[in-house]
XYZ file of C-alpha atoms in Angstrom:
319
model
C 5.718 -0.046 10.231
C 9.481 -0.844 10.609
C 11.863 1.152 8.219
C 13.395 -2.862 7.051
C 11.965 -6.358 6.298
C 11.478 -8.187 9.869
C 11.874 -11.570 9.987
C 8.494 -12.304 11.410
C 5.867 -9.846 11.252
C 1.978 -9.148 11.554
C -0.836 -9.431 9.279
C -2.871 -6.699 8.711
C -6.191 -5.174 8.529
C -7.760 -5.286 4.858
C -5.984 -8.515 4.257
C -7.198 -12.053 4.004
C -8.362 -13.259 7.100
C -8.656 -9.646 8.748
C -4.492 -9.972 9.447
C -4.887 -12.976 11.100
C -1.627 -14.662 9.964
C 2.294 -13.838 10.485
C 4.450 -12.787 7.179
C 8.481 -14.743 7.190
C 10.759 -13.218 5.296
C 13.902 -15.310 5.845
C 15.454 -13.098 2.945
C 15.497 -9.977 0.835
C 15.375 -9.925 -2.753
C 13.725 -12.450 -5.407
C 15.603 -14.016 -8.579
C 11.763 -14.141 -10.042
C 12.761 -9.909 -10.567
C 8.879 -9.904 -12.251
C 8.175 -6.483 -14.308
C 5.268 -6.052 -11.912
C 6.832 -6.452 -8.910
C 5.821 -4.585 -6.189
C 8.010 -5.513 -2.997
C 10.980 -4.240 -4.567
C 9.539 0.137 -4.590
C 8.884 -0.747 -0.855
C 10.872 1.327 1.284
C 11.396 -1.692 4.265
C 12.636 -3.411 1.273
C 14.925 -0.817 0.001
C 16.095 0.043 3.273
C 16.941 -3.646 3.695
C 19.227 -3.854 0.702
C 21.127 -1.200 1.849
C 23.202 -3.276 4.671
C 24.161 -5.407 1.548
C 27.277 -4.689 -1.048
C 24.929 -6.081 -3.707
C 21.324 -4.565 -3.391
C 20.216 -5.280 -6.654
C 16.993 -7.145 -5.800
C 17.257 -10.012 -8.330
C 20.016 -11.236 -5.811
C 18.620 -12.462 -3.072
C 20.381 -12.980 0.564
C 19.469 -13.775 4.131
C 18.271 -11.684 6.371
C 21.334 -13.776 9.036
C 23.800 -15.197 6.510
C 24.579 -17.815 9.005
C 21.969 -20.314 8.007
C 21.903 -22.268 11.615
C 21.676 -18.641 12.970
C 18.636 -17.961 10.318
C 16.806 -21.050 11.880
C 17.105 -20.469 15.056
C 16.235 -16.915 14.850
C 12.870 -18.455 12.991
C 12.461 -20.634 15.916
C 12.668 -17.794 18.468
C 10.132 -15.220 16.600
C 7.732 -17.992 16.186
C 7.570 -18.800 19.746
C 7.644 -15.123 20.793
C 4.683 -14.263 18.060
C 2.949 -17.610 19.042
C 2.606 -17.736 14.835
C -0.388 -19.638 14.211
C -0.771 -18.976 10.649
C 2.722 -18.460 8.019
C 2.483 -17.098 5.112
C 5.662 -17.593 2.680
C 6.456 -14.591 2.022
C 5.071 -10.990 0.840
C 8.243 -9.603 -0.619
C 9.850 -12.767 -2.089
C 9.291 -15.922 -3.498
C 10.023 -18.660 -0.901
C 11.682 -21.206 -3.518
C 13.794 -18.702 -5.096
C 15.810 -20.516 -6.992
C 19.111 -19.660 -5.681
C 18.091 -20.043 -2.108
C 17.075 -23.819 -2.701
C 20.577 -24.276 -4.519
C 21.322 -23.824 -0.647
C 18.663 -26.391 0.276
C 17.568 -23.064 2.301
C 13.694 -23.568 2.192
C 13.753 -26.841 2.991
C 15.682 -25.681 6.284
C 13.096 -23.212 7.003
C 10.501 -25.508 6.713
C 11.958 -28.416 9.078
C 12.386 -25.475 11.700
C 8.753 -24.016 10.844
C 7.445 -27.703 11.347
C 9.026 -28.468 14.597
C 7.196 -25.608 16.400
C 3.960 -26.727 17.807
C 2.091 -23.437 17.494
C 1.836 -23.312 13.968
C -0.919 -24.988 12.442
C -0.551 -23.547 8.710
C 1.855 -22.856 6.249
C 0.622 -20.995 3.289
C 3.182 -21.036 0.444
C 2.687 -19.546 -3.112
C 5.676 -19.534 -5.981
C 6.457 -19.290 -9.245
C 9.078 -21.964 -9.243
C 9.177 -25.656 -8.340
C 9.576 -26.691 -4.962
C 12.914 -28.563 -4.774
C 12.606 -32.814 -3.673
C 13.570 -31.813 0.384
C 11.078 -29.171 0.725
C 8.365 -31.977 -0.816
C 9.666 -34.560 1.500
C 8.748 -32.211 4.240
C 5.498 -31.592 3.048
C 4.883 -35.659 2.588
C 5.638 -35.575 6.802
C 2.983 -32.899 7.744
C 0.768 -32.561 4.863
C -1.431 -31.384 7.435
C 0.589 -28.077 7.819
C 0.515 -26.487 4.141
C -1.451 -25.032 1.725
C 0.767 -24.665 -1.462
C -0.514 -22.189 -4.170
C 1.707 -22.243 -7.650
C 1.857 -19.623 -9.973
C 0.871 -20.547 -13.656
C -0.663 -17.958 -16.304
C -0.877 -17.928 -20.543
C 2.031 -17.209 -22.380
C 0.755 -13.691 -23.256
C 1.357 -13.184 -19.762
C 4.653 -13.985 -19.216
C 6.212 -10.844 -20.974
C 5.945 -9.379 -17.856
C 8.003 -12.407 -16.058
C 11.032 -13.063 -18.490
C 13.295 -14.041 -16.041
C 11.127 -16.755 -15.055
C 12.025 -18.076 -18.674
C 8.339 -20.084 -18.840
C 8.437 -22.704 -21.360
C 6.271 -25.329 -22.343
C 8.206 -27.973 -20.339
C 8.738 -25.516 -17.218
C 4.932 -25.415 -17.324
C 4.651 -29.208 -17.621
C 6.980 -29.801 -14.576
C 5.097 -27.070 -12.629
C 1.693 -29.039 -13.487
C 3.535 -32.181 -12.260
C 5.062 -30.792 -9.206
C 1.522 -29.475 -7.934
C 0.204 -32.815 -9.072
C 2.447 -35.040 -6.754
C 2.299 -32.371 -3.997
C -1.703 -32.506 -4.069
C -1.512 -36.704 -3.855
C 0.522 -36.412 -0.504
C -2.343 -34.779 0.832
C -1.414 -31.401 0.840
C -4.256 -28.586 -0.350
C -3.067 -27.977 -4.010
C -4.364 -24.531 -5.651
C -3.427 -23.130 -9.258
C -3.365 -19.114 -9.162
C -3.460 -17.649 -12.184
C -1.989 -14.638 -10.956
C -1.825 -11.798 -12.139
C -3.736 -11.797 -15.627
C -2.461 -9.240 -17.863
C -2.640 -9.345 -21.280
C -4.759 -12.455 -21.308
C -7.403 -10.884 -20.115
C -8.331 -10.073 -23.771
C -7.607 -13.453 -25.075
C -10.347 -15.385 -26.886
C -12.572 -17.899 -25.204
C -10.730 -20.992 -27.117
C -7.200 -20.076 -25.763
C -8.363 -19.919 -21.983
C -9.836 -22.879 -22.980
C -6.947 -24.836 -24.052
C -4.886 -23.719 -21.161
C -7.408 -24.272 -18.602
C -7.981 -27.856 -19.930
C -4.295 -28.436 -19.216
C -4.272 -27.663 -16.165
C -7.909 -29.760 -15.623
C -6.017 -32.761 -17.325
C -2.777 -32.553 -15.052
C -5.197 -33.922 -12.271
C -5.747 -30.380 -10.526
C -8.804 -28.560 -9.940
C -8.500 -25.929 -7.487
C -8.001 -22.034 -9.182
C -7.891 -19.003 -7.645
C -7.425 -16.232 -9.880
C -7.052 -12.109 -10.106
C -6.123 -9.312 -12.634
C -2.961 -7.258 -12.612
C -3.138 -3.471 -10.918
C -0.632 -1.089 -10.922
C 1.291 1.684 -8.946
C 3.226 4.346 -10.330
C 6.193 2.288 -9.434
C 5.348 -0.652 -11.711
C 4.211 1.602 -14.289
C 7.337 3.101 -14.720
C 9.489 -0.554 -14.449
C 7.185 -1.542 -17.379
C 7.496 1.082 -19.143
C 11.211 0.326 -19.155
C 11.462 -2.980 -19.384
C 8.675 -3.950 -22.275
C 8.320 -2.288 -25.439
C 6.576 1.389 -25.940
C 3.592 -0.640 -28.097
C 3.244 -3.777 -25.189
C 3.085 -0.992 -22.407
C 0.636 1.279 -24.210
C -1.458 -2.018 -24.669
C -1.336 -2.599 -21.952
C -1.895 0.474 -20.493
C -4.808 0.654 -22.397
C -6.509 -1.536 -20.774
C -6.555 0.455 -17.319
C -8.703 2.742 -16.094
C -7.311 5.480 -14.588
C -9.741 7.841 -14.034
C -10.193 6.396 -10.393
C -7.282 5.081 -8.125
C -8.026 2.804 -4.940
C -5.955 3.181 -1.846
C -5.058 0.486 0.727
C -3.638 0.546 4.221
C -0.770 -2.271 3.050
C 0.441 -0.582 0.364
C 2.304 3.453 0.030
C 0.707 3.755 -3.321
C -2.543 4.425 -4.913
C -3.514 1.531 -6.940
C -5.309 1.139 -10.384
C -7.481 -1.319 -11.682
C -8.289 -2.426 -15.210
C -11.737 -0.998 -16.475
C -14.345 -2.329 -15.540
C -16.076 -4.056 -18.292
C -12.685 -5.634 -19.343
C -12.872 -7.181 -16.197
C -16.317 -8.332 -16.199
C -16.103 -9.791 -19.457
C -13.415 -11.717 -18.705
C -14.418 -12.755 -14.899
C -18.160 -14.120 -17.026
C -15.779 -16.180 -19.629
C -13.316 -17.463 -17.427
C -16.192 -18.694 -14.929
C -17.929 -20.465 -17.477
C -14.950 -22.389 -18.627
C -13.991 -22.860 -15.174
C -17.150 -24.450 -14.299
C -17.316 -26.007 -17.510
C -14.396 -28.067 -16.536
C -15.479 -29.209 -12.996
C -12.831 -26.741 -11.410
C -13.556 -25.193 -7.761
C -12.458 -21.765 -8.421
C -12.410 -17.749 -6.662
C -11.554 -14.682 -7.539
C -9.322 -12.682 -4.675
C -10.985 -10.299 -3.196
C -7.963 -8.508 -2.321
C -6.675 -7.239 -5.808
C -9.345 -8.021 -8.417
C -13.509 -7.772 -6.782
C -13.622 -4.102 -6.042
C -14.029 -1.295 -8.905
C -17.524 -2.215 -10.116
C -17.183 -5.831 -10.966
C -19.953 -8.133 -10.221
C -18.612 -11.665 -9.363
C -22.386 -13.293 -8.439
C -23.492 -12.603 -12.053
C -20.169 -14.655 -12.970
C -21.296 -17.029 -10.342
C -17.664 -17.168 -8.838
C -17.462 -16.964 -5.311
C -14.972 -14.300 -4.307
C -12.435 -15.135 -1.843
C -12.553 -14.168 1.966
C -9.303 -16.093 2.142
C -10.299 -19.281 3.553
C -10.392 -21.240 0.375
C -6.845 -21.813 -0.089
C -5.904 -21.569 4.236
């Protein structure tokens, strides 16, 4: 693994799609700066920041600050890679908000599109693609999957400077609704549930029925694990009664290790999980939604999706 972020790099093993896909990372850093943010403990990342006078991660900047240089160095790793399969990004949120001030993305994609070796563009954010970016996606619709980040307010303690309101959440229903009528495959994550996860029945409700009257019906969903690194940024960040809460709801007894990560993992316990994964598939089929759980972060530790009857993810449902 490279000791910084490259531009274009491999899948890997133990990932959807077996690695099959190619990570961009046109920049470092993320003005999303969620509590449980992984990407910025990673070494690459931190080794990445340190070229910059700023490295605080919440600022974001280009890997080439020349943005015609940025494009065409895009252009070249595609060809060189012959990228198939993008995925926007794994250490950053592609419509950062100060990189579309720049009208940045939207850049990106034009160059992305204009390559004839890529056949997908897999995109999933917590913010609201900007009007050029969308104008993109109305010319290849083809191209993307875009996945947008939504989850309960109880959840979004752990995202404050995403500042979630109720009309932020009605524009992000919107967005995802206009993006799905150009043709483009439109998927809700509700990603990563955290506190909700102990919510009653009625609230998931409610929230899921928002979503289901926005005109969407595609969810994939997972539940929050930690590292030691986001343990200790939550513990912080958040209040000593939220983190013990939340804490509380882990079990730590066991920790999971994967090959695309430097930490040991843990998940929630095991019948919090389950309880939830049974409610939340009910309502979910309830309301006529196609729906997965990832595979990735949330069907491993003893949880049994088929007695939920919710598929589980092998990545193709939102590629």
């Amino acid at each position: 693994m490279s000791n910084e972020v490259a531009l274009i790099s491999e899948g890997f093993l133990g990932s959807c799609w077996y690695g099959n896909y190619h990570y961009l990372e046109p920049w470092i850093g993320c003005n999303n700066d969620c509590i449980y943010c992984y990407a910025r403990a990673r070494g690459t990342v931190k080794n990445s920041l340190e070229r910059f006078q700023d490295k605080a991660f919440a600022h974001p900047r280009p890997l080439y600050s020349d943005h015609e240089e940025l494009c065409t160095k895009i252009k070249s790793e595609i060809s060189k890679h012959t990228a198939k399969t993008l995925k926007l990004c794994r250490y950053t949120d592609f419509f950062t908000p100060s990189m579309q001030q720049e009208n940045l993305p939207a850049k990106i994609l034009q160059t992305i599109c204009e390559e004839t070796s890529v056949q997908r563009i897999i995109i999933t954010t917590k913010c609201c693609p900007d009007q050029n970016s969308i104008e993109i996606m109305k010319r290849f619709p083809e191209h993307f999957s875009m996945n947008l980040a939504l989850l309960p307010r109880e959840d979004h303690l752990l995202m404050p400077s995403l500042k979630m309101d109720e009309a932020l959440e009605q524009k992000m229903l919107t967005t995802a609704k206009m993006i799905q009528d150009l043709g483009v495959k439109t998927t809700i994550h509700l990603d990563p549930i955290s506190f909700s996860v102990i919510s009653k029945s009625a609230q998931w409700e409610s929230f899921l029925a928002k979503i289901r009257s926005a005109g969407l019906s595609r969810v994939m969903f997972s539940y929050l694990v930690l590292d030691p690194n986001i343990m200790e940024e939550i513990s912080k960040t958040i209040s000593k009664d939220y983190s013990e809460e939340l804490f509380s709801l882990f079990d730590f007894t066991k920790a999971f290790d994967y090959d695309y990560t430097d930490e040991s993992l843990w998940y929630m316990k095991q019948e919090i999980r389950q309880q939830h994964l049974e409610m939340i598939s009910s309502l979910l089929t309830k309301l006529e939604f196609d729906f997965t759980l990832c595979s990735l972060k949330s069907a491993k530790g003893g949880v049994d999706a088929k007695k939920a009857a919710c598929r589980v993810c092998n990545g193709d449902f939102y590629a």
